[in-house]
CSV table of C-alpha atoms in Angstrom, one decimal:
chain,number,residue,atom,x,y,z
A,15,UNK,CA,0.0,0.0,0.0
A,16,UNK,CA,2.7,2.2,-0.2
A,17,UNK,CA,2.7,3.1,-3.3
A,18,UNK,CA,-1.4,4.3,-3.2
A,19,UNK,CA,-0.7,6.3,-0.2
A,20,UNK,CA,2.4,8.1,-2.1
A,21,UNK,CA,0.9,8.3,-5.1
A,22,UNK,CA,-2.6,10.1,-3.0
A,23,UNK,CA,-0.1,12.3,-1.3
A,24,UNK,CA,1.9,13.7,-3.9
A,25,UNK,CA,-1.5,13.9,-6.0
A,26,UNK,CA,-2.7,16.1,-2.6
A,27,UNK,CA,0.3,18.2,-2.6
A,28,UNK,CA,0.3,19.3,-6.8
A,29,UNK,CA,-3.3,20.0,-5.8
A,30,UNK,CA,-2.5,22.3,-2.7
A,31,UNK,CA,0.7,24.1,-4.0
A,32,UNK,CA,0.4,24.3,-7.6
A,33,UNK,CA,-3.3,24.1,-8.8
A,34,UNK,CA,-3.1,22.8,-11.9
A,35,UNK,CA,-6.0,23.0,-14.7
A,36,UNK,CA,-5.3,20.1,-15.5
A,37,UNK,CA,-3.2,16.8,-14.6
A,38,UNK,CA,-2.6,14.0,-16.6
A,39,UNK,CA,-0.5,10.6,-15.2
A,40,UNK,CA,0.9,8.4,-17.8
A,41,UNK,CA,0.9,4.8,-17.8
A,42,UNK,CA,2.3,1.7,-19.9
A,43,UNK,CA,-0.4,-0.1,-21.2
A,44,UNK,CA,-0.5,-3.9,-20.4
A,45,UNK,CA,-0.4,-4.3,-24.9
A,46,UNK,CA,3.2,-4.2,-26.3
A,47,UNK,CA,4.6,-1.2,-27.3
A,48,UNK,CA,5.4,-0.1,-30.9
A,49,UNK,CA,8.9,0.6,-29.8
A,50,UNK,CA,9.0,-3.2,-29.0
A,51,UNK,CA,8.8,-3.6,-32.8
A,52,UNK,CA,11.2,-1.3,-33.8
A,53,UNK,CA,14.0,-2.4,-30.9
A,54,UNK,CA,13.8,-5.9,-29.9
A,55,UNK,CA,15.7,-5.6,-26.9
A,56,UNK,CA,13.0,-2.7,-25.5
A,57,UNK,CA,13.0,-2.8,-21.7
A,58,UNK,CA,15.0,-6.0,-22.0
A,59,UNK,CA,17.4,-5.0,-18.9
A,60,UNK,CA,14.2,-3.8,-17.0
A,61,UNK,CA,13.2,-5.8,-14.1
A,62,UNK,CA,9.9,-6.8,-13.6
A,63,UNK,CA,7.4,-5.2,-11.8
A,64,UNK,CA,7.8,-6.2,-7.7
A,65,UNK,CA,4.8,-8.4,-6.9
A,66,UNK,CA,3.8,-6.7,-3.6
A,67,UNK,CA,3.3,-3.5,-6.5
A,68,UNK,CA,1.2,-5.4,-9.0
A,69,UNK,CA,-2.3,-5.2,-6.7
A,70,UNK,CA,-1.8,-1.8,-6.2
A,71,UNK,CA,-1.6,-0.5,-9.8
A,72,UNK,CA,-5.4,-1.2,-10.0
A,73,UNK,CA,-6.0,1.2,-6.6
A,74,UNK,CA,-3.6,3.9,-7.9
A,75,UNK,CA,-6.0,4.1,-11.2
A,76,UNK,CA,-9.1,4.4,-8.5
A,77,UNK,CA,-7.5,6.6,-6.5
A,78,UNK,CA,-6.5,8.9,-9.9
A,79,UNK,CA,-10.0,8.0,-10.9
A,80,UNK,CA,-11.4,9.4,-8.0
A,81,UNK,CA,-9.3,12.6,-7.4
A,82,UNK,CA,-10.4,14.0,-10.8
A,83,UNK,CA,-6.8,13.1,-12.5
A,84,UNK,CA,-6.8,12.4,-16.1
A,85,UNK,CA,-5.0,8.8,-17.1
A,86,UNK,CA,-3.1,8.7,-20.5
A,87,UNK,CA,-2.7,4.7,-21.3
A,88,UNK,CA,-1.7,4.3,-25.0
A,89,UNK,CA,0.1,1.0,-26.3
């Protein structure tokens, strides 16, 4: 859960101190990319995801959901 309650109080803090119009978070797409295609060894040396962080990519995208913020997912 540590990444939901960062993610809420970062969210909270662009909120207080900056005041955007508008705020967009951007997110890989579970589809592969088209950079895949063009380089094979795309986010080859990239570890995967940590498994206590999988379960909480669905509550951060509630949580954005909820707090108004626009989610960009494009493949």
């Amino acid at each position: 859960m540590n990444a939901v309650f960062g993610m809420a109080k970062i969210i909270k803090n662009l909120f207080e101190q900056d005041k955007p119009d508008y705020l967009f978070y951007v997110m890989d797409s579970k589809e592969k990319s088209f950079r895949a295609e063009v380089y094979e060894h795309y986010k080859a040396h990239r570890p995967k995801m940590p498994e206590n962080l999988i379960p909480q990519t669905g509550l951060i995208r509630t949580l954005l959901e909820k707090m108004t913020v626009n989610l960009l997912m494009i493949p």
